[in-house]
Amino acid sequence: MKSKYLFPFLTLLLTIGFLSCDFDEKNINPNNSTTIEPGPLLSYSQLYTSNQGISKRVQVGYCMMMVQQTASLEREEMAGDKYLETEMLGVFFIESYNSYIKNVQELINRTQDNKDFVNTYAVALIWKSFLFHRITDLYGDIPYSEAGNGYRTQIYYPKYDRQSEIYSGMIRDIETGLSLLNPSAPGIAGDIIYKGDIEKWRKFGNSLLLRLGMRMEHADPSFAKATVQKAIKGGVMNDPSDICMIQHVAGKGGTENPLSAVFKGHGLVGSGTVKISKTFMERLKTTTDPRIYVYAALPDGTTDFDKQKGLPNGYDFLTIYEAEPDYKSLAEYSTFNPTTILQMDAPMVHLTHAEVELLQAEAILKDWIDGDAKEHYENAVRSSMKQMAIYGENGIISDERIENYLAQNLYEKAKTLEAKLNLIGTEFWVATFLNGYESYANWRRTGYPYLFPTLFDGSPNKGRIPRRFTYPTEEYSINREHVEEANQHQGADALSTRIWWDKL
Amino acid sequence: MARIINLCVLLAISFSMLRAQTNQITVLGTVTDEKGFPMSGVTVQVEGSTIGTVTDANGNFSLKAPRESTILFSFVGFVPVKRQATDSPLQIVMKEDMIMMSEVVVTALGMGREKKALAYAVTELKEDAFLVKESNLAAELAGKVSGVNVVRPTTGVMGSTRITIRGNGSFGNNQPLYVVDGVPIDNSNYGQPGVWGGVDGGDGISSFNSDDIESMTVLKGGTAAALYGSRAANGAIIITTKRGVKGGVNVELKSSYTFDRPVVKTSDFQYEYGQGLSGTAPATLEMTMLSGPASWGGKLDGSDVIRFDGVFRPYVAVGKKNFSNFYKNAWRLNNNLSISGGDENVLYRVSVGDQRYNDLYPNSKMGRNNASLNLTAKLSHGITFQTNVIYMRERVKNRQNVNDYASNGNVLLWTLPPNIDIRSLAPAVDASGNELLLSDAYVYFANPYFIAYKRHQEDAKDRIFSSVQLQYDINKNWYLRGRIGGDIINRRSENILPKGTGYYRPGSISEGSSYSGEVNAEALLGFNKSLNEAWSFTSFVGWNSMMAWSESIGAYGDRFIQPGFNVIGNTETTSGGKSKWENYINSLFGQIELSYNNLLFLTFSGRNDWFSALSMKGKTTPNHIFYPSAGVSYLISEAFNLPSWLSFLKVRGSWAQSGDSVSPYNLTLTYGYGETIHGYPTGSISNSTIPNPNLKPLTSTSYEAGTDVRFFNNRLGIDFTYYVRNTRDDIVTAQISSASGYSHALVNAGKIDNRGVELLLSATPLETKKIKWNAAVNFSYNKSKIVRITDRVNSFIMANSRTGAAGDEGTPAYIYQEVGEPYGIIKGSSYVRDENGNIVYGKNGLPVKGEIKKLGVGVHPYTIGFGNTFTFSRFSLYLLVDSKFGGSIFSGTNDMAYFLGTHVNTLQGRENGVIGKGVKMDGTPNEVAVPAMDYYMYIANNIAEEFVYDASFIKLREIALSYDLPKRFIAKMGLSQISLSLVGRNLHTFYSKIPMVDPESGYTIGNEQGLEQWGLPAGRNWGFNLYIHF
């Protein structure tokens, strides 16, 4: 080859090289979409408010254990029974932001300026507040105003907002959401809770306002009262069917009830890891509460009233003999009823009509709103028991049993205001069984029912029911100045520190 | 007039040559090496003419040559021999050229270059370095090359190997580029165990067979590998496969049969106290169940104690041989047959190999087949055609889970109470077909027999690696080379947790299939010219286009319906999915080498890479980067007259920039869809790491300076290198606050410095007619330092131990990256000590738990290899001692042995309690006795420092005693050579400070070195090699 051929050859080479340098199309991810409609984001944020690990170790393992609805002889796995500190305390924080908070925020980003999605945006604002209130109720001050939007805002290290400000923010968002709900605008996209029923969302929004308002009763009484009154005026849930829940579907891992799935997958009924607490069982038994048949069963499936037995809180396999000298086997203690609440398609309940009635009864007793507290209390009991039908045939409680229960006249027997509030708080505790987050928050606010802290020797928090969760340790290496700012304001990052609204 | 005289002289010469032609004789003879082995392919040439031939497979030649002419014998790497042509047969013995002045090594892009011209350190391993085989080719480098750190985790024979050259330069990839016959291979890893366990899925380099390898050149770091641009930040390993040689047909058979035995320090286990809690043997079956794997029972006194199966048996130490009773029958069988040969125009080599491995873990095995063809043909018009095709087939059964509990059958071997014989778990399942557990309360302590025979894992890999090259030598100065090569891999895998598995009774199954690979096309135009007598010039420019891809499909079934029928269709819920990626890099590159009088060499190179992974519509930052390099080599011994004892002296220096690629699809946010519920599809952001539209590849800048000195006629040689390697813009997958919605963000922020020295000392301390001793010591020291992580983050946790994870038992230890510290430090909670170093105890008699602090470095800074070859007549003895120093390891195995009371250290204080040696808060000696179980469980759960050990070691890595059968003996059989070798690998550890486990234990080839828990025991391997040359 002579050099006269060289130039054309080189040119050819270079051309081949540069032609294939048009790479823009080659870097488009073939596995995932680069855009998304709002509907699926809302469906995601609703469905994945819980997952298996969180359900097992936070919802049951901490919350329900701490308020003695459940008990366990395990240590780390069910750490709330003995007030032990595990990484799970921080995991709830991490997973909340990484899953539903991130996606509900993206939903807001994608709907806030879009007229076609005004109802979806309204629901997103209300639902975001629901999701955030759970997190802040567990930790106190948390990242809120700068949270969950790292890609768009480039804020990688969000500041911690004060819980008082978070409450104002959530209430403001709910009110904005309620004001935007518009039956004549295009419907809600992807709503698996109410299937797009705007009226039900209005009731839910107001009921959530009622919950948040009551929560602030000691911390900011005037704002609390105003919020509660606004909620009642706006119209809260008034029928068991107003319940806010996720109806799960059996057959696919992602749509099953996460608690049922984790019980089944890990064989928790057989292993005896989770038991009904002796405290809770005694309440059900002394009041012959028909909900005992729905909630409890022995591991072999027996639901006989007399055979049900609760496990005392605060013991492990070695010390259980101190409390139960005749202890033989965990098989003798009641656990969750697999034929009702542990069905794979069992719904996960977030806010009920019964709760709303109880909160109203309480507000009436406090003279915040008008009405008949007894009537609301009885509505609550009826609603809660009727609501058990959501767990299928074995959940149905007959009217006769309900009336028999009410015929005990528990309300009349509670003579003092204190006794009445205790009854209402205790009923709340029974009615919100399984929704450990709410049972725990309401117990901290009201102090009802009276619980005796456990005295497990191996626990650094022996004798003190925790008042909050501690932050994830990774925040101290990554977002140190902000988390320390929160600690300076709120108090030491300890289980015993009380959050802003916890002033009892 | 002058012209006429010239013409006359020319005529005279011609005539004389004509006359000589008529006076020709046939010269016969044999060429052998110093050991007497026939040498084939030796060029036999009449000096000053083009008349010549090559020796055949038996070293014989026959050549018509003018009487009284000089015959020249030459062969690469040997001193040329000259002889007068005679009628009587010639016996030529060729000696290896120790000085190897003209030694040619294969460098970047497959370019053969004279070693003396190189401006950087390079190590080349020849065939004889691979005498003692390993199941992973890369692991055979251990101890042989300075600056190279080889890590072989304890994950079984089918596991991966981690190679780092000159330290860890990145928080991302630190492994070198592997190039086979000029074409980069796909060294993808198919999964590594992590904190939550898993199996080592193997890597790409492991499938190549060392029997097919001619040489391996280690291009250490950026300067040597700069021509590979964005892929060369971690150096490159250039592998050249064997080709045919001219002359006759060579048929070679290589066989090796070796055995493995587990190496466990049983003296670090206690055999005095049995299963139980709080110092008492279990009185009831329920207490036995509750005790599970805990060895906190009573003294093994021979009394009858109830066992997990409900039977009372004497309480004695029957478990002393648990390891050897369980891990047995491990062997490796390797056979390789090759046929090679060629003539002036065609060279060929065909080889087939069969390797079988029975791993230490029962029913865990691997089969591997290699078939390769290598063909070189000289076509007309100066065109050379070269191709190789390697087919690799791997079938693996039951890779073992390590580190975590789940499906890890090794756990009970390390933790079983001494009064239980492992063989009592041999039925694997109970009467109802469920996993036979030591205790139903400890479902995660898997039955090792259940794992071996009921749980099922398998994978199958079929792979074609091939390249085709055409070279056109246009004229004396110009050549053109084109090459296309690809590595295409198909892999299927299956994982079954059968119904009845202890920790997951419903069972599950997953199937996966992946199709992946890498194709490179390259064109290169070369130009070489002598400018004048002093200066000459070699150069080339080229273009390369790389495409890599992976496409994988997975299917998953959960909860079997009918037991024993393990298919996806037989499950209650099924799911599946597919994912793929593609990545492209286009490059232009070039190199110029100037040489002055063959004693001064200057080399400059440059490469520009364009990345698909950095391309996006509307992106404002560039998608390409330029990587330059420059180097100088100066042969002082050629330039000046030096004393005769100084045989050779060269100095060299170089500078280069290289990089590491970016993975695709990291520039924008994407979304994925999940389950549909009530007709509503769920969708969410799929990124957990915030993408970065301004990302660029990291840059690694390296400098090195070195010298190569040889003394006393090359009896002693020193090769010394000092290098600096600075990584900038390292892509940090920086952990960010989860409150941002994401766990990480991609940022170009990291700065990591590495510097170090490499020293190779080679000597021939003894050389007589009969005995020769060659020795070589390679030493390296690498100092790494994290300079910056991000402007916000000064440290992050790269990995944490299984112990203490998620609040489980044991104490958490961490691998940290921390500014100012070396790469990958081990951190954990420590003892609190007073100013005299005494451990401080609390009122309860337990040591006070101290802060989380640095407890060691996970990567050894020092590596030393010491190789020896003794040759005495037909015997040769090869010994390789390998050692590493300065690194530490956190041993979860030891931690859990404290927790469960199987560690020998937990014997102290069993009867009367432990009084920890140290002081109370007030400084007076501690005298509080704590029950042994409480004490050691506390230590196990709180003091990481106790379980961080010096991981330094000295091992007899390889040994081979070879014997060549006498020639007269084998000639009768019509063979050329038979060699028999006794070989051994890891036969002895001279030095180790870590109890229970091997100092080289680990569960991953990832960056998180320095953690260990419940792997397979280390193995001792020995057996025989047989080599027959027909």
Short mmCIF file of N, CA and C in Angstrom, two decimals, chain A residues 97-199:
data_model
loop_
_atom_site.label_atom_id
_atom_site.label_comp_id
_atom_site.label_asym_id
_atom_site.label_seq_id
_atom_site.Cartn_x
_atom_site.Cartn_y
_atom_site.Cartn_z
N TYR A 97 -38.68 6.81 54.61
CA TYR A 97 -38.26 7.83 53.65
C TYR A 97 -37.91 7.23 52.30
N ASN A 98 -37.27 6.04 52.34
CA ASN A 98 -36.82 5.45 51.09
C ASN A 98 -37.96 4.85 50.26
N SER A 99 -39.10 4.60 50.88
CA SER A 99 -40.19 4.00 50.09
C SER A 99 -41.32 5.00 49.90
N TYR A 100 -42.28 5.05 50.84
CA TYR A 100 -43.47 5.84 50.53
C TYR A 100 -43.27 7.35 50.57
N ILE A 101 -42.41 7.85 51.45
CA ILE A 101 -42.24 9.31 51.49
C ILE A 101 -41.66 9.81 50.16
N LYS A 102 -40.62 9.12 49.69
CA LYS A 102 -40.01 9.50 48.42
C LYS A 102 -41.04 9.51 47.29
N ASN A 103 -41.90 8.51 47.27
CA ASN A 103 -42.83 8.38 46.15
C ASN A 103 -44.06 9.26 46.29
N VAL A 104 -44.50 9.51 47.52
CA VAL A 104 -45.64 10.42 47.67
C VAL A 104 -45.17 11.85 47.34
N GLN A 105 -43.91 12.12 47.65
CA GLN A 105 -43.35 13.44 47.31
C GLN A 105 -43.24 13.58 45.79
N GLU A 106 -42.83 12.50 45.13
CA GLU A 106 -42.75 12.52 43.66
C GLU A 106 -44.15 12.70 43.07
N LEU A 107 -45.14 12.09 43.71
CA LEU A 107 -46.52 12.25 43.28
C LEU A 107 -46.94 13.72 43.38
N ILE A 108 -46.56 14.34 44.46
CA ILE A 108 -46.87 15.77 44.63
C ILE A 108 -46.14 16.59 43.57
N ASN A 109 -44.84 16.27 43.35
CA ASN A 109 -44.08 16.98 42.31
C ASN A 109 -44.80 16.90 40.96
N ARG A 110 -45.38 15.74 40.69
CA ARG A 110 -45.97 15.50 39.37
C ARG A 110 -47.42 15.94 39.24
N THR A 111 -48.06 16.32 40.35
CA THR A 111 -49.48 16.71 40.25
C THR A 111 -49.75 18.15 40.66
N GLN A 112 -48.81 18.78 41.35
CA GLN A 112 -49.17 20.05 41.99
C GLN A 112 -49.58 21.16 41.02
N ASP A 113 -49.05 21.13 39.83
CA ASP A 113 -49.43 22.21 38.90
C ASP A 113 -50.23 21.69 37.73
N ASN A 114 -50.91 20.57 37.95
CA ASN A 114 -51.61 19.94 36.83
C ASN A 114 -53.11 19.87 37.13
N LYS A 115 -53.89 20.67 36.40
CA LYS A 115 -55.33 20.76 36.66
C LYS A 115 -56.04 19.41 36.52
N ASP A 116 -55.51 18.55 35.62
CA ASP A 116 -56.15 17.26 35.41
C ASP A 116 -56.03 16.34 36.63
N PHE A 117 -55.12 16.70 37.50
CA PHE A 117 -54.89 15.82 38.65
C PHE A 117 -55.13 16.54 39.97
N VAL A 118 -56.05 17.50 39.96
CA VAL A 118 -56.25 18.30 41.17
C VAL A 118 -56.74 17.43 42.32
N ASN A 119 -57.62 16.48 42.05
CA ASN A 119 -58.11 15.60 43.12
C ASN A 119 -57.01 14.64 43.59
N THR A 120 -56.21 14.17 42.63
CA THR A 120 -55.10 13.29 43.00
C THR A 120 -54.10 14.05 43.87
N TYR A 121 -53.87 15.31 43.50
CA TYR A 121 -52.96 16.15 44.29
C TYR A 121 -53.51 16.34 45.70
N ALA A 122 -54.83 16.60 45.78
CA ALA A 122 -55.45 16.81 47.08
C ALA A 122 -55.27 15.58 47.96
N VAL A 123 -55.52 14.40 47.37
CA VAL A 123 -55.37 13.16 48.12
C VAL A 123 -53.90 12.94 48.50
N ALA A 124 -52.99 13.29 47.59
CA ALA A 124 -51.56 13.14 47.86
C ALA A 124 -51.16 13.95 49.10
N LEU A 125 -51.69 15.17 49.18
CA LEU A 125 -51.36 16.02 50.34
C LEU A 125 -51.88 15.41 51.63
N ILE A 126 -53.12 14.90 51.58
CA ILE A 126 -53.69 14.29 52.79
C ILE A 126 -52.93 13.03 53.17
N TRP A 127 -52.63 12.21 52.14
CA TRP A 127 -51.95 10.94 52.41
C TRP A 127 -50.52 11.16 52.89
N LYS A 128 -49.87 12.16 52.34
CA LYS A 128 -48.52 12.49 52.79
C LYS A 128 -48.54 12.82 54.28
N SER A 129 -49.55 13.56 54.71
CA SER A 129 -49.65 13.91 56.13
C SER A 129 -49.89 12.67 56.97
N PHE A 130 -50.73 11.76 56.44
CA PHE A 130 -50.94 10.52 57.18
C PHE A 130 -49.62 9.79 57.37
N LEU A 131 -48.84 9.68 56.28
CA LEU A 131 -47.57 8.94 56.35
C LEU A 131 -46.59 9.62 57.30
N PHE A 132 -46.52 10.95 57.23
CA PHE A 132 -45.57 11.67 58.08
C PHE A 132 -45.95 11.61 59.55
N HIS A 133 -47.26 11.60 59.85
CA HIS A 133 -47.61 11.66 61.26
C HIS A 133 -47.17 10.39 61.98
N ARG A 134 -47.16 9.29 61.26
CA ARG A 134 -46.67 8.05 61.87
C ARG A 134 -45.19 8.15 62.23
N ILE A 135 -44.43 8.74 61.33
CA ILE A 135 -42.98 8.82 61.58
C ILE A 135 -42.71 9.78 62.72
N THR A 136 -43.32 10.96 62.66
CA THR A 136 -43.02 11.95 63.69
C THR A 136 -43.54 11.51 65.04
N ASP A 137 -44.66 10.77 65.07
CA ASP A 137 -45.16 10.28 66.35
C ASP A 137 -44.20 9.29 67.00
N LEU A 138 -43.40 8.61 66.19
CA LEU A 138 -42.44 7.67 66.76
C LEU A 138 -41.13 8.35 67.17
N TYR A 139 -40.72 9.36 66.42
CA TYR A 139 -39.38 9.93 66.67
C TYR A 139 -39.42 11.35 67.26
N GLY A 140 -40.48 12.10 67.00
CA GLY A 140 -40.50 13.51 67.40
C GLY A 140 -40.04 14.36 66.24
N ASP A 141 -38.98 15.14 66.46
CA ASP A 141 -38.44 15.98 65.38
C ASP A 141 -37.86 15.07 64.28
N ILE A 142 -38.24 15.34 63.07
CA ILE A 142 -37.71 14.56 61.94
C ILE A 142 -37.57 15.48 60.72
N PRO A 143 -36.80 15.05 59.71
CA PRO A 143 -36.78 15.81 58.47
C PRO A 143 -38.18 15.81 57.85
N TYR A 144 -38.67 16.98 57.52
CA TYR A 144 -40.03 17.06 56.96
C TYR A 144 -40.05 18.00 55.76
N SER A 145 -39.72 19.26 56.00
CA SER A 145 -39.86 20.22 54.91
C SER A 145 -38.86 19.98 53.78
N GLU A 146 -37.72 19.41 54.09
CA GLU A 146 -36.69 19.18 53.06
C GLU A 146 -36.57 17.70 52.68
N ALA A 147 -37.50 16.90 53.17
CA ALA A 147 -37.32 15.45 53.06
C ALA A 147 -37.86 14.86 51.76
N GLY A 148 -37.28 13.73 51.38
CA GLY A 148 -37.85 12.87 50.34
C GLY A 148 -37.78 13.40 48.93
N ASN A 149 -37.00 14.44 48.70
CA ASN A 149 -37.00 15.05 47.37
C ASN A 149 -35.58 15.25 46.87
N GLY A 150 -34.68 14.36 47.24
CA GLY A 150 -33.25 14.52 46.99
C GLY A 150 -32.85 14.71 45.54
N TYR A 151 -33.56 14.04 44.63
CA TYR A 151 -33.18 14.16 43.23
C TYR A 151 -33.50 15.55 42.69
N ARG A 152 -34.70 16.05 43.02
CA ARG A 152 -35.10 17.33 42.44
C ARG A 152 -34.47 18.53 43.13
N THR A 153 -34.34 18.46 44.45
CA THR A 153 -33.84 19.64 45.18
C THR A 153 -32.34 19.56 45.43
N GLN A 154 -31.73 18.38 45.17
CA GLN A 154 -30.31 18.15 45.49
C GLN A 154 -30.05 18.35 46.98
N ILE A 155 -31.09 18.23 47.80
CA ILE A 155 -30.86 18.29 49.25
C ILE A 155 -30.63 16.86 49.72
N TYR A 156 -29.34 16.57 50.00
CA TYR A 156 -28.95 15.21 50.38
C TYR A 156 -28.96 15.04 51.90
N TYR A 157 -28.94 16.18 52.60
CA TYR A 157 -28.83 16.11 54.06
C TYR A 157 -29.91 17.00 54.68
N PRO A 158 -31.17 16.53 54.65
CA PRO A 158 -32.26 17.40 55.09
C PRO A 158 -32.15 17.76 56.57
N LYS A 159 -32.63 18.97 56.87
CA LYS A 159 -32.64 19.40 58.27
C LYS A 159 -33.80 18.74 59.00
N TYR A 160 -33.72 18.71 60.32
CA TYR A 160 -34.79 18.15 61.14
C TYR A 160 -35.74 19.28 61.52
N ASP A 161 -37.02 19.10 61.24
CA ASP A 161 -38.00 20.12 61.64
C ASP A 161 -38.54 19.77 63.02
N ARG A 162 -38.96 20.83 63.72
CA ARG A 162 -39.54 20.58 65.04
C ARG A 162 -40.91 19.95 64.87
N GLN A 163 -41.25 19.10 65.81
CA GLN A 163 -42.52 18.40 65.66
C GLN A 163 -43.70 19.37 65.64
N SER A 164 -43.61 20.45 66.41
CA SER A 164 -44.71 21.44 66.41
C SER A 164 -44.90 21.98 65.00
N GLU A 165 -43.79 22.24 64.31
CA GLU A 165 -43.89 22.76 62.94
C GLU A 165 -44.39 21.69 61.98
N ILE A 166 -43.99 20.46 62.24
CA ILE A 166 -44.45 19.36 61.38
C ILE A 166 -45.96 19.21 61.51
N TYR A 167 -46.44 19.33 62.76
CA TYR A 167 -47.89 19.23 62.97
C TYR A 167 -48.62 20.36 62.24
N SER A 168 -48.09 21.58 62.34
CA SER A 168 -48.74 22.69 61.61
C SER A 168 -48.73 22.40 60.13
N GLY A 169 -47.59 21.90 59.65
CA GLY A 169 -47.46 21.62 58.22
C GLY A 169 -48.43 20.55 57.76
N MET A 170 -48.55 19.51 58.53
CA MET A 170 -49.44 18.41 58.14
C MET A 170 -50.89 18.90 58.14
N ILE A 171 -51.24 19.67 59.18
CA ILE A 171 -52.62 20.16 59.26
C ILE A 171 -52.91 21.11 58.10
N ARG A 172 -51.93 21.93 57.77
CA ARG A 172 -52.09 22.85 56.66
C ARG A 172 -52.29 22.06 55.35
N ASP A 173 -51.48 21.04 55.16
CA ASP A 173 -51.60 20.22 53.94
C ASP A 173 -52.95 19.53 53.86
N ILE A 174 -53.41 19.01 55.00
CA ILE A 174 -54.72 18.32 54.98
C ILE A 174 -55.82 19.33 54.63
N GLU A 175 -55.73 20.52 55.23
CA GLU A 175 -56.75 21.53 54.95
C GLU A 175 -56.70 21.95 53.48
N THR A 176 -55.50 22.13 52.96
CA THR A 176 -55.38 22.46 51.54
C THR A 176 -55.99 21.35 50.70
N GLY A 177 -55.65 20.12 51.04
CA GLY A 177 -56.17 18.96 50.31
C GLY A 177 -57.68 18.95 50.34
N LEU A 178 -58.24 19.17 51.52
CA LEU A 178 -59.70 19.14 51.66
C LEU A 178 -60.34 20.24 50.81
N SER A 179 -59.68 21.40 50.79
CA SER A 179 -60.27 22.52 50.05
C SER A 179 -60.17 22.29 48.54
N LEU A 180 -59.20 21.47 48.13
CA LEU A 180 -59.03 21.23 46.69
C LEU A 180 -59.94 20.12 46.16
N LEU A 181 -60.39 19.23 47.05
CA LEU A 181 -61.23 18.11 46.60
C LEU A 181 -62.45 18.67 45.88
N ASN A 182 -62.66 18.19 44.68
CA ASN A 182 -63.68 18.78 43.82
C ASN A 182 -64.33 17.69 42.97
N PRO A 183 -65.59 17.35 43.31
CA PRO A 183 -66.25 16.25 42.61
C PRO A 183 -66.41 16.51 41.11
N SER A 184 -66.36 17.76 40.70
CA SER A 184 -66.57 18.00 39.27
C SER A 184 -65.27 18.01 38.46
N ALA A 185 -64.15 17.94 39.18
CA ALA A 185 -62.86 17.85 38.47
C ALA A 185 -62.56 16.38 38.16
N PRO A 186 -61.56 16.11 37.28
CA PRO A 186 -61.22 14.70 36.99
C PRO A 186 -60.92 13.93 38.28
N GLY A 187 -61.31 12.65 38.28
CA GLY A 187 -61.25 11.83 39.49
C GLY A 187 -59.85 11.54 39.99
N ILE A 188 -59.81 10.88 41.14
CA ILE A 188 -58.53 10.54 41.76
C ILE A 188 -57.93 9.35 41.01
N ALA A 189 -56.65 9.46 40.67
CA ALA A 189 -55.99 8.38 39.92
C ALA A 189 -55.30 7.43 40.88
N GLY A 190 -55.57 6.14 40.72
CA GLY A 190 -54.82 5.11 41.44
C GLY A 190 -55.15 4.97 42.91
N ASP A 191 -56.35 5.33 43.30
CA ASP A 191 -56.71 5.28 44.72
C ASP A 191 -57.21 3.90 45.11
N ILE A 192 -56.36 3.10 45.75
CA ILE A 192 -56.79 1.74 46.11
C ILE A 192 -57.54 1.73 47.43
N ILE A 193 -57.54 2.83 48.17
CA ILE A 193 -58.22 2.82 49.47
C ILE A 193 -59.73 3.06 49.30
N TYR A 194 -60.07 4.18 48.68
CA TYR A 194 -61.50 4.51 48.53
C TYR A 194 -61.97 4.42 47.09
N LYS A 195 -61.14 3.89 46.21
CA LYS A 195 -61.51 3.73 44.80
C LYS A 195 -62.03 5.02 44.19
N GLY A 196 -61.44 6.14 44.62
CA GLY A 196 -61.79 7.42 44.00
C GLY A 196 -62.99 8.12 44.62
N ASP A 197 -63.51 7.62 45.74
CA ASP A 197 -64.68 8.23 46.39
C ASP A 197 -64.26 9.51 47.12
N ILE A 198 -64.60 10.65 46.52
CA ILE A 198 -64.14 11.94 47.06
C ILE A 198 -64.76 12.23 48.42
N GLU A 199 -66.00 11.85 48.60
CA GLU A 199 -66.69 12.07 49.87
C GLU A 199 -65.99 11.32 51.01
#
